[in-house]
Coordinates of C-alpha atoms and ligand atoms in Angstrom, one line a residue:
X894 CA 43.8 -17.0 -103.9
X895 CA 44.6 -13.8 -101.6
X896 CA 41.9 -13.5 -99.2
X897 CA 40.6 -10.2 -98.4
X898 CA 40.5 -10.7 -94.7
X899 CA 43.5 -11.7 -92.5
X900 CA 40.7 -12.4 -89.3
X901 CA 37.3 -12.7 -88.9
X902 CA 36.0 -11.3 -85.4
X903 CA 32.9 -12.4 -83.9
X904 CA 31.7 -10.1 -81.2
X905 CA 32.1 -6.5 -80.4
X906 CA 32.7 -6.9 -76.7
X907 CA 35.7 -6.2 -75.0
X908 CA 37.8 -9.8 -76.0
X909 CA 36.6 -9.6 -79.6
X910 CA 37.0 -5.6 -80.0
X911 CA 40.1 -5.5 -78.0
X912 CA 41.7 -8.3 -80.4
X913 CA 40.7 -6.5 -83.5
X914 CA 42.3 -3.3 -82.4
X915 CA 45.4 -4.5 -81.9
X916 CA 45.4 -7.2 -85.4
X917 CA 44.7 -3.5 -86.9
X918 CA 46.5 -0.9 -85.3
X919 CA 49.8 -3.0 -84.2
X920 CA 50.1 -5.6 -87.1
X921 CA 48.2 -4.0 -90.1
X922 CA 46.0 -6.8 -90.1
X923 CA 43.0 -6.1 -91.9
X924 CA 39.8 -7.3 -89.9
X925 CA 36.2 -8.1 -90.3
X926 CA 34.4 -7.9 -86.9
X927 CA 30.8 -9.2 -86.7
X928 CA 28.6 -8.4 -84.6
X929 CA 24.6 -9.8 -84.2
X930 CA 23.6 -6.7 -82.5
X931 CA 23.1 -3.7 -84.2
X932 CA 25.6 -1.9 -81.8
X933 CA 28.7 -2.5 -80.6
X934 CA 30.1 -2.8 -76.6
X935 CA 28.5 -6.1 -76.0
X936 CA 27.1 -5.4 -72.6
X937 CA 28.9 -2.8 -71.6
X938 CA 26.6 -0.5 -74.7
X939 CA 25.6 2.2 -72.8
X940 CA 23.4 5.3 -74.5
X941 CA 21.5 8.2 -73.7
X942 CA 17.4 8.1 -72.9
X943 CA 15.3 11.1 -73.7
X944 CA 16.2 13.0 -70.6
X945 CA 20.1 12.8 -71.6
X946 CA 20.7 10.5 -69.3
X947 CA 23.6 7.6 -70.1
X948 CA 21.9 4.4 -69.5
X949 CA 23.3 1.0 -69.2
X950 CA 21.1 -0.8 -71.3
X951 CA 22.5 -4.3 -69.9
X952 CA 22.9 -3.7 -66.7
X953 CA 25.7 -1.9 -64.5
X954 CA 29.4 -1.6 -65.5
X955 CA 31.7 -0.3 -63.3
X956 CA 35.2 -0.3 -64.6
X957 CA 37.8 -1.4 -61.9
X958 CA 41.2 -2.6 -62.1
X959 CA 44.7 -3.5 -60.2
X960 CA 46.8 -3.6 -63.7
X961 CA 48.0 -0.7 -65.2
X962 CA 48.9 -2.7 -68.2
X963 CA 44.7 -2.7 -68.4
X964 CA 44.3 1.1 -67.6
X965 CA 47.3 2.1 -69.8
X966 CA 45.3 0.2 -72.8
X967 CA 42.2 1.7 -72.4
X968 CA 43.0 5.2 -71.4
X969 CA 43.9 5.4 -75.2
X970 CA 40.3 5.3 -75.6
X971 CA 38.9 7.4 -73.3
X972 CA 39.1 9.6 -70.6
X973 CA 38.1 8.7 -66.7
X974 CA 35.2 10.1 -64.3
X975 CA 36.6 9.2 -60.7
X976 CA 34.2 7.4 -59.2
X977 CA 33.7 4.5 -56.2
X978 CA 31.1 2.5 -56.5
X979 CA 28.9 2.4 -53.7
X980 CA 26.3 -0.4 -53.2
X981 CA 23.6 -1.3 -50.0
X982 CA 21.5 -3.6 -49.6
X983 CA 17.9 -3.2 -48.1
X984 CA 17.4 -5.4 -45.4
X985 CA 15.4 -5.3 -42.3
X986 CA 13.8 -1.6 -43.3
X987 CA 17.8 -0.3 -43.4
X988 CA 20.1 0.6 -46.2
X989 CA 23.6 -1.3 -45.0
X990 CA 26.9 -1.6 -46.5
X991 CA 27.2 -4.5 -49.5
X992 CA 29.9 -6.3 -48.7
X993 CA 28.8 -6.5 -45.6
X994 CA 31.2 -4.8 -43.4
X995 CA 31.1 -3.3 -39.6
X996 CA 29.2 -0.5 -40.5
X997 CA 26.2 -2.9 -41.7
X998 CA 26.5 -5.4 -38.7
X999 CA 26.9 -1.5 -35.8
X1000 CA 23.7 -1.0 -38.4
X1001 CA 21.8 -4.6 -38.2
X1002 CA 22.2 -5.1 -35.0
X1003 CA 22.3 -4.1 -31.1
X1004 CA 25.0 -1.8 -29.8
X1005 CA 26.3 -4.2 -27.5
X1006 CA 25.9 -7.4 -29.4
X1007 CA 27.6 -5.3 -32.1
X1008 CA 30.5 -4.1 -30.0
X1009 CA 30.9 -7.7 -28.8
X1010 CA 31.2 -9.3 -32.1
X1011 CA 33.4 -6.7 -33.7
X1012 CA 36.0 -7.4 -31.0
X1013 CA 36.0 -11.2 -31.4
X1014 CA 35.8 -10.4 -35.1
X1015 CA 39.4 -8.6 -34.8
X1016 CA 41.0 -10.7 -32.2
X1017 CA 40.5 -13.2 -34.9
X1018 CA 41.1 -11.6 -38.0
X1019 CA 43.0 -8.2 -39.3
X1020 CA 41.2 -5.3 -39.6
X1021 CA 39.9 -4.8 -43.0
X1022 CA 40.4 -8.9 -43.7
X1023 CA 38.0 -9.7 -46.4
X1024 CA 36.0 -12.6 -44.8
X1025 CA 34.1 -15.3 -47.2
X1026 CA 30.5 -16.0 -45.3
X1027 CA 31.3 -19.7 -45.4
X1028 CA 34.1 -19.2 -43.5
X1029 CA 32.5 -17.3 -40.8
X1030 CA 29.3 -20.0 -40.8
X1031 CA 31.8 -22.6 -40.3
X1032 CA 33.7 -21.0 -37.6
X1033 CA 34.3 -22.2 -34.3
X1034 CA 33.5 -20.0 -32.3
X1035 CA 29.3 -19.9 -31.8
X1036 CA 28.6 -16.5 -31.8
X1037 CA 30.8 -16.1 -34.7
X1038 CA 28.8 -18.8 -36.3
X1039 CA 25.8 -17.3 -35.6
X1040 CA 27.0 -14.0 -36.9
X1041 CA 28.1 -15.9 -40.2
X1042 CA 24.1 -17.5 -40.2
X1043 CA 22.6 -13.9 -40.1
X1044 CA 24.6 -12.2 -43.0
X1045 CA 24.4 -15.8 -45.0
X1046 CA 20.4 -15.1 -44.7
X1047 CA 19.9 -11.8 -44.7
X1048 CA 22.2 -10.7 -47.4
X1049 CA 23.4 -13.8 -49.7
X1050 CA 20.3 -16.7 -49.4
X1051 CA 17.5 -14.5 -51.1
X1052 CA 19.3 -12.9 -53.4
X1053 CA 21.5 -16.2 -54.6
X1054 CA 18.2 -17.6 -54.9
X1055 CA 16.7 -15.2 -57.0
X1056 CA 19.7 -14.3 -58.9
X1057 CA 20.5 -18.0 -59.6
X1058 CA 17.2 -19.4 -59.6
X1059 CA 18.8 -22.2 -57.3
X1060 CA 19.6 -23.1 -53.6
X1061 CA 23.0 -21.6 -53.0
X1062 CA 24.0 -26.1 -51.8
X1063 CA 23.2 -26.9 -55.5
X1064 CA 25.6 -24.0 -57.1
X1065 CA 29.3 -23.4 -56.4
X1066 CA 28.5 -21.3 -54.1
X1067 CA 32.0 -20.2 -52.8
X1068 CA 33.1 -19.1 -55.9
X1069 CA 30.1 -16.9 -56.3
X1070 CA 30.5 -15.1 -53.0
X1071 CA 34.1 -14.5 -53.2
X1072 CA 33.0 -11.7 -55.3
X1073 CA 31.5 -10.4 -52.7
X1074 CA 33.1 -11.3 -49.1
X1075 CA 32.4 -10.1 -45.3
X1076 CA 34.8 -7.1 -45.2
X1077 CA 36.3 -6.4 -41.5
X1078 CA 36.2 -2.6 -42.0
X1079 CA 34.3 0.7 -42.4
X1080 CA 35.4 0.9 -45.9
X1081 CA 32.0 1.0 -47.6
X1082 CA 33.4 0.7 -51.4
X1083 CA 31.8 -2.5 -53.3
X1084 CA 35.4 -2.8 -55.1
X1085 CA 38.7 -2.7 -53.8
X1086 CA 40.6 -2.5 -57.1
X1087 CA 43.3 0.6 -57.2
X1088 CA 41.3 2.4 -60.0
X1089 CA 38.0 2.6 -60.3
X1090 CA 36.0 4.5 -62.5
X1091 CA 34.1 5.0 -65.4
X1092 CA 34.4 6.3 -69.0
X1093 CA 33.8 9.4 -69.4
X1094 CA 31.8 9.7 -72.0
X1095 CA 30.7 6.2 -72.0
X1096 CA 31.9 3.0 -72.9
X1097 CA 29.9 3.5 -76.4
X1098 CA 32.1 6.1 -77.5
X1099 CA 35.1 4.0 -75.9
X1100 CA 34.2 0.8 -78.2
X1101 CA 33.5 3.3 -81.0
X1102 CA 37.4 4.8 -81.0
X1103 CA 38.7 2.0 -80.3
X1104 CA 37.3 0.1 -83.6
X1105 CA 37.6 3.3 -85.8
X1106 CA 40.6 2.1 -87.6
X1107 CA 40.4 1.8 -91.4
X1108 CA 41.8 -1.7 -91.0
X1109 CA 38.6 -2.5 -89.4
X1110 CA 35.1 -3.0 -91.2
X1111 CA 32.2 -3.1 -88.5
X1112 CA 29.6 -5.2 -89.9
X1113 CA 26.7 -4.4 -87.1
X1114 CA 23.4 -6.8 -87.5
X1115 CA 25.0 -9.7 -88.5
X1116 CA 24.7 -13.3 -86.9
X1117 CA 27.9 -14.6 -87.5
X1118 CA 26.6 -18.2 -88.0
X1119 CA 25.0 -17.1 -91.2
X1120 CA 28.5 -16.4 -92.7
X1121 CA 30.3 -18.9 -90.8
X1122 CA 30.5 -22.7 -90.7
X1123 CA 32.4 -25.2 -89.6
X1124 CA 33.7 -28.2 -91.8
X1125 CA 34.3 -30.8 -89.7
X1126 CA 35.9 -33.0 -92.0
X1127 CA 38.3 -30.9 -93.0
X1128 CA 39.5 -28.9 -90.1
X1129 CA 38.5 -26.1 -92.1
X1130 CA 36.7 -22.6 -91.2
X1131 CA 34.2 -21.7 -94.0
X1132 CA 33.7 -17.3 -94.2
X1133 CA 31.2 -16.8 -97.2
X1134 CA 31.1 -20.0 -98.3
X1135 CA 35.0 -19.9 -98.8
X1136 CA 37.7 -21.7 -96.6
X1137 CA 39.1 -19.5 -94.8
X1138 CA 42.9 -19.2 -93.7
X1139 CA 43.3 -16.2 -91.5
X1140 CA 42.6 -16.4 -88.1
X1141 CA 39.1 -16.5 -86.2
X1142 CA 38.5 -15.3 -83.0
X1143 CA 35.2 -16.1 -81.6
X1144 CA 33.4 -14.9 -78.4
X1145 CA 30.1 -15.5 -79.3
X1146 CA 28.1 -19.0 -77.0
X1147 CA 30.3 -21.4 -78.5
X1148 CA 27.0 -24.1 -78.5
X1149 CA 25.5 -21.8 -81.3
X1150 CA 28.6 -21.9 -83.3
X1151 CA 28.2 -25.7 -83.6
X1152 CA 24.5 -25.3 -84.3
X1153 CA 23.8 -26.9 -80.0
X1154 CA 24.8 -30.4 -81.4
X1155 CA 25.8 -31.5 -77.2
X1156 CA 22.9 -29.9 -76.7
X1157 CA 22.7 -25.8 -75.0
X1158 CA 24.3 -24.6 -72.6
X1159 CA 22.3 -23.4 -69.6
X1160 CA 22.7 -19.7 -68.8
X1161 CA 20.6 -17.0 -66.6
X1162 CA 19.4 -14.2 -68.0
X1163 CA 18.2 -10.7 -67.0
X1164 CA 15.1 -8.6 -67.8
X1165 CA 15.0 -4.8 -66.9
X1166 CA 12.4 -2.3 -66.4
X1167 CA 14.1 1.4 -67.1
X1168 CA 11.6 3.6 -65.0
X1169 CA 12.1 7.8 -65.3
X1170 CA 10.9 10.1 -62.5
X1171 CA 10.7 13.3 -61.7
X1172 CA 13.3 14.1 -58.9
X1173 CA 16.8 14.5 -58.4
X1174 CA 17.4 11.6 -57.1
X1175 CA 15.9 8.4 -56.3
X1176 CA 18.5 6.8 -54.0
X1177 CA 21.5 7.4 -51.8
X1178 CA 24.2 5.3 -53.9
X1179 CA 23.9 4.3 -57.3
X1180 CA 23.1 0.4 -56.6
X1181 CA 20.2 -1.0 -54.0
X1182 CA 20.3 -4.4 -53.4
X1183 CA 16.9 -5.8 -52.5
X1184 CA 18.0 -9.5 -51.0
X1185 CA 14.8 -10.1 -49.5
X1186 CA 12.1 -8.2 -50.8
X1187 CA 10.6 -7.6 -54.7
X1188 CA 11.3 -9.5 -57.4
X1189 CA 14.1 -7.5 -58.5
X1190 CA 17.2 -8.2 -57.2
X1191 CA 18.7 -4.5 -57.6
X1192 CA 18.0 -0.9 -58.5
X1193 CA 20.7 1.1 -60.2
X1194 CA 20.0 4.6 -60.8
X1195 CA 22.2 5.8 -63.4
X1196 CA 23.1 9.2 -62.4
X1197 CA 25.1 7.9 -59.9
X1198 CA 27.7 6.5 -62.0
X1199 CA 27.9 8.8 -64.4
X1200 CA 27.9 12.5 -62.4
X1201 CA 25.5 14.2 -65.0
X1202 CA 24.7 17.2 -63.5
X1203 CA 20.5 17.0 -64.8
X1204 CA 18.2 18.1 -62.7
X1205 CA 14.5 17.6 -61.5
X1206 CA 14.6 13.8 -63.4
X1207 CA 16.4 11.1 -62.8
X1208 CA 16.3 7.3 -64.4
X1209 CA 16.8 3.8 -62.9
X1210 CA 16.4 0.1 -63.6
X1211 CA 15.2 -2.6 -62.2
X1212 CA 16.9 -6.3 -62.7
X1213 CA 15.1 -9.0 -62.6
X1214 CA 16.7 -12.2 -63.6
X1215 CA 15.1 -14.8 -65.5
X1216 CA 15.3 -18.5 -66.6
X1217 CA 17.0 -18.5 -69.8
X1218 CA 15.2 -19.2 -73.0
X1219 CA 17.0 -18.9 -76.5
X1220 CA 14.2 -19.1 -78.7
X1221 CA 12.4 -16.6 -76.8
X1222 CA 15.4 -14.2 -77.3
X1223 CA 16.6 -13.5 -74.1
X1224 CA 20.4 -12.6 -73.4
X1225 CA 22.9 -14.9 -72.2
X1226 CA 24.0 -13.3 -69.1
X1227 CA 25.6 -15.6 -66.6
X1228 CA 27.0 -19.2 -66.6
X1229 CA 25.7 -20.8 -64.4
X1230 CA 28.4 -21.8 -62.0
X1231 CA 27.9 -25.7 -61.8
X1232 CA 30.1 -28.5 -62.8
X1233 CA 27.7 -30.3 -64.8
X1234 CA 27.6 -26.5 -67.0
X1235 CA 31.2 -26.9 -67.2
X1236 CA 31.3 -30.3 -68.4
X1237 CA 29.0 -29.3 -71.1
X1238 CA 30.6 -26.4 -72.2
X1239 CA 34.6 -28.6 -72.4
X1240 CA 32.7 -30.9 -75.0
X1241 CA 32.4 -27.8 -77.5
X1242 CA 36.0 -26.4 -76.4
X1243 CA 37.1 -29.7 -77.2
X1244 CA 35.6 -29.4 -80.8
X1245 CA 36.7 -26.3 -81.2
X1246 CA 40.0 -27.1 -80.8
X1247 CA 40.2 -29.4 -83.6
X1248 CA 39.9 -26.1 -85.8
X1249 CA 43.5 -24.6 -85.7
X1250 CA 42.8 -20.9 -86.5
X1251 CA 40.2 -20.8 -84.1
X1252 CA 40.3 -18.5 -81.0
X1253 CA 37.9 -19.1 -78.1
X1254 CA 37.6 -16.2 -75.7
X1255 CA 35.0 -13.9 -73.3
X1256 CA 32.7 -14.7 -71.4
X1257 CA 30.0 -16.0 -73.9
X1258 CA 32.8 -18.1 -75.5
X1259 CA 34.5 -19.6 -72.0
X1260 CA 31.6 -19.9 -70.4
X1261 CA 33.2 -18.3 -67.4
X1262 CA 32.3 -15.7 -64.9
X1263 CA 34.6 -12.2 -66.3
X1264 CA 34.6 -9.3 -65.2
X1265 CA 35.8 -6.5 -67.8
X1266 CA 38.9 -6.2 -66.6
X1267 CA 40.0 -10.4 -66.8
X1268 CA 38.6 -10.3 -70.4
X1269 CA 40.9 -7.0 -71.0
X1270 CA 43.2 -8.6 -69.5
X1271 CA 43.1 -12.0 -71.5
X1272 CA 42.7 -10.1 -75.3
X1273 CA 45.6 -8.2 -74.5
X1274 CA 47.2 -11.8 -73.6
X1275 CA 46.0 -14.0 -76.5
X1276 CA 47.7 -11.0 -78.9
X1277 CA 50.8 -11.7 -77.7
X1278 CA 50.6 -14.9 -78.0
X1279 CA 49.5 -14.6 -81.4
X1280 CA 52.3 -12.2 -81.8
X1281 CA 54.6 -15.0 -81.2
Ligands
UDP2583 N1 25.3 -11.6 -53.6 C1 24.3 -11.7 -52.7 N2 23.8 -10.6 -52.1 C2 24.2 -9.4 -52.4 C3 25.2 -9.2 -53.4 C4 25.7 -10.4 -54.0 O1 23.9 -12.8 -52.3 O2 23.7 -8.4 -51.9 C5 25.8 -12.9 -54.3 C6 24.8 -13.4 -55.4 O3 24.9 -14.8 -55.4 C7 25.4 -12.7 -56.6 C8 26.9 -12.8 -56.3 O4 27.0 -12.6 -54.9 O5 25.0 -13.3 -57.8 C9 27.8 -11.9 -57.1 O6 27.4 -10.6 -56.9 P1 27.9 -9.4 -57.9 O7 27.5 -8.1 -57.3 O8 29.4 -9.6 -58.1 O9 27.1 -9.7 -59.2 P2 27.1 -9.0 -60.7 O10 27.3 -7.5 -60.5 O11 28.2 -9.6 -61.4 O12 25.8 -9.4 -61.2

């Protein structure tokens, strides 16, 4: 029987859009792409409130990158806003630099103290050396130490806490913060990526001409777990009840495609409040990190990132993250970076890979920490592969 599909896509985030595009527009492959939500962009859906505003309704994304194989893709898609993202942290009654550079320690502490350290600092290291905190905890010289002490409590303890909902000794820790090291400069950029910037007219309208290719029906609203199941006994993928023999490429939470059998994988979540006032602006940069105080762990006021010229009003959120709960509906955010997590999540790879048209990938799907541009970056891989 001819099967009216050659793939079934689950997910319309950047690994499961990215791979239908190209199964469309580069091999004529005709493509069914699921999605649960009734939009597409996975997180990255962004859309306009009632003062006109672009809002991220899951949270920042800030597009950055060091491949031009990855801004040559997407540039087909959209245009760019230039923009650097800018991000500082509340601490001590003071907005400083995140990373935490020399202009937050000249900031945090006294002039001579400050002048002190920043000489030691460069005698040890080069200028604009990106610094983890453990290494500067750890270091051994004392007052070096003692620096490393300060910016581990002022700026990562809290907010790991928070974030995490765990002591930064039970998580792996290092990883987490290499996101985020002690930079040995004045450069006051969050990202140090070549390009940086943002859709211009939103990664909505990116996702939405990316996937509008008549090779590609978008089936928004549909849990993919109602239309697909897996038959163990035969290897086989069942689409509609039917085995199916094209390829599937899944980056949904690869526990709900195997109905949790090894039981769920632990994830964190994130609530926001969207809050709209009446004033240009509500902040200096577009993201304030609040280690220490509020529940929240951040404010991002959306204006910020996208350059709207609206005036008089202005809209932010607030993130506060949150134990996560499937029945209650929440959002798988983050993994939660801890070998026992892993473990769990290789026992489902495992079964997964007993299915041979079955692709894993994204974040959901590896259970691994992405940013946009290493999912881009691995969709544009896994087609050539499949190419071969
Ligand atoms: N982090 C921190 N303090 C900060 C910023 C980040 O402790 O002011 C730590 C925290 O554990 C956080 C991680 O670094 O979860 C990664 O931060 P990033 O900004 O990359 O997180 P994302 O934007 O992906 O949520």
């Amino acid at each position: 029987m001819t099967q009216r599909w050659d793939a079934v896509v689950v997910g319309a985030g950047f690994a499961g859009a990215i791979l239908a595009e190209r199964l469309a527009s580069q091999q004529g492959k005709r493509v069914v792409l699921l999605e649960r939500r009734k939009h597409l962009g996975g997180n990255m859906y962004d859309r306009p409130d009632h003062t006109g505003i672009l809002v991220h309704v899951y949270g920042p994304h800030i597009f950055r990158t060091d491949s031009p194989r990855v801004l040559e893709y997407l540039s087909q898609f959209t245009e760019w806003r230039a923009y650097e993202h800018k991000v500082l942290a509340s601490v001590d009654g003071q907005l400083v630099p995140v990373p935490f550079n020399l202009v937050s320690l000249e900031k945090l502490l006294p002039k001579q103290k400050a002048e002190r350290l920043e000489k030691k600092l460069l005698a040890r290291y080069a200028y604009d050396a990106k610094v983890p905190v453990y290494d500067l905890r750890h270091h051994e010289d004392a007052q070096i130490r003692e620096l490393g002490e300060f910016i581990f409590q002022k700026i990562y303890l809290n907010y790991t806490v928070k974030q995490w909902g765990d002591r930064p000794e039970n998580l792996d820790f290092a990883t987490i913060t290499k996101r985020v090291p002690v930079r040995l400069s004045h450069d006051d950029r969050y990202f140090q990526q070549q390009s940086q910037g943002m859709p211009k007219a939103g990664y909505t309208r990116l996702f939405e001409r990316m996937l509008a290719h008549p090779n590609i029906e978008l089936r928004l609203g549909v849990d993919a777990t109602s239309v697909l199941s897996l038959d163990e006994a035969s290897g086989k993928i069942l689409f509609e009840g039917q085995p199916f023999e094209g390829t599937v490429i899944y980056s949904g939470a690869l526990d709900e495609l195997f109905g949790s059998r090894y039981g769920e994988l632990a994830w964190r979540s994130l609530r926001f409040e969207v809050k709209t006032v009446d004033q240009d602006f509500f902040q200096p940069v577009a993201v304030v990190n609040y280690p220490n105080d509020h529940e929240y762990t951040r404010i991002t006021e959306f204006k910020h990132l996208t350059g709207q010229p609206v005036r008089g009003v202005t809209t932010y959120c607030e993130e506060y993250p949150l134990a996560y709960e499937r029945r209650r509906g929440h959002e798988p955010y983050y993994p939660i970076p801890k070998a026992e997590n892993d473990a769990a999540h290789r026992r489902y790879l495992e079964a997964a890979q007993r299915f041979a048209n079955l692709i894993v990938i994204g974040r959901l799907a590896e259970y691994r920490y992405y940013d946009m541009n290493d999912i881009i970056l691995r969709a544009l891989d896994q087609f050539e592969k499949m190419k071969g």
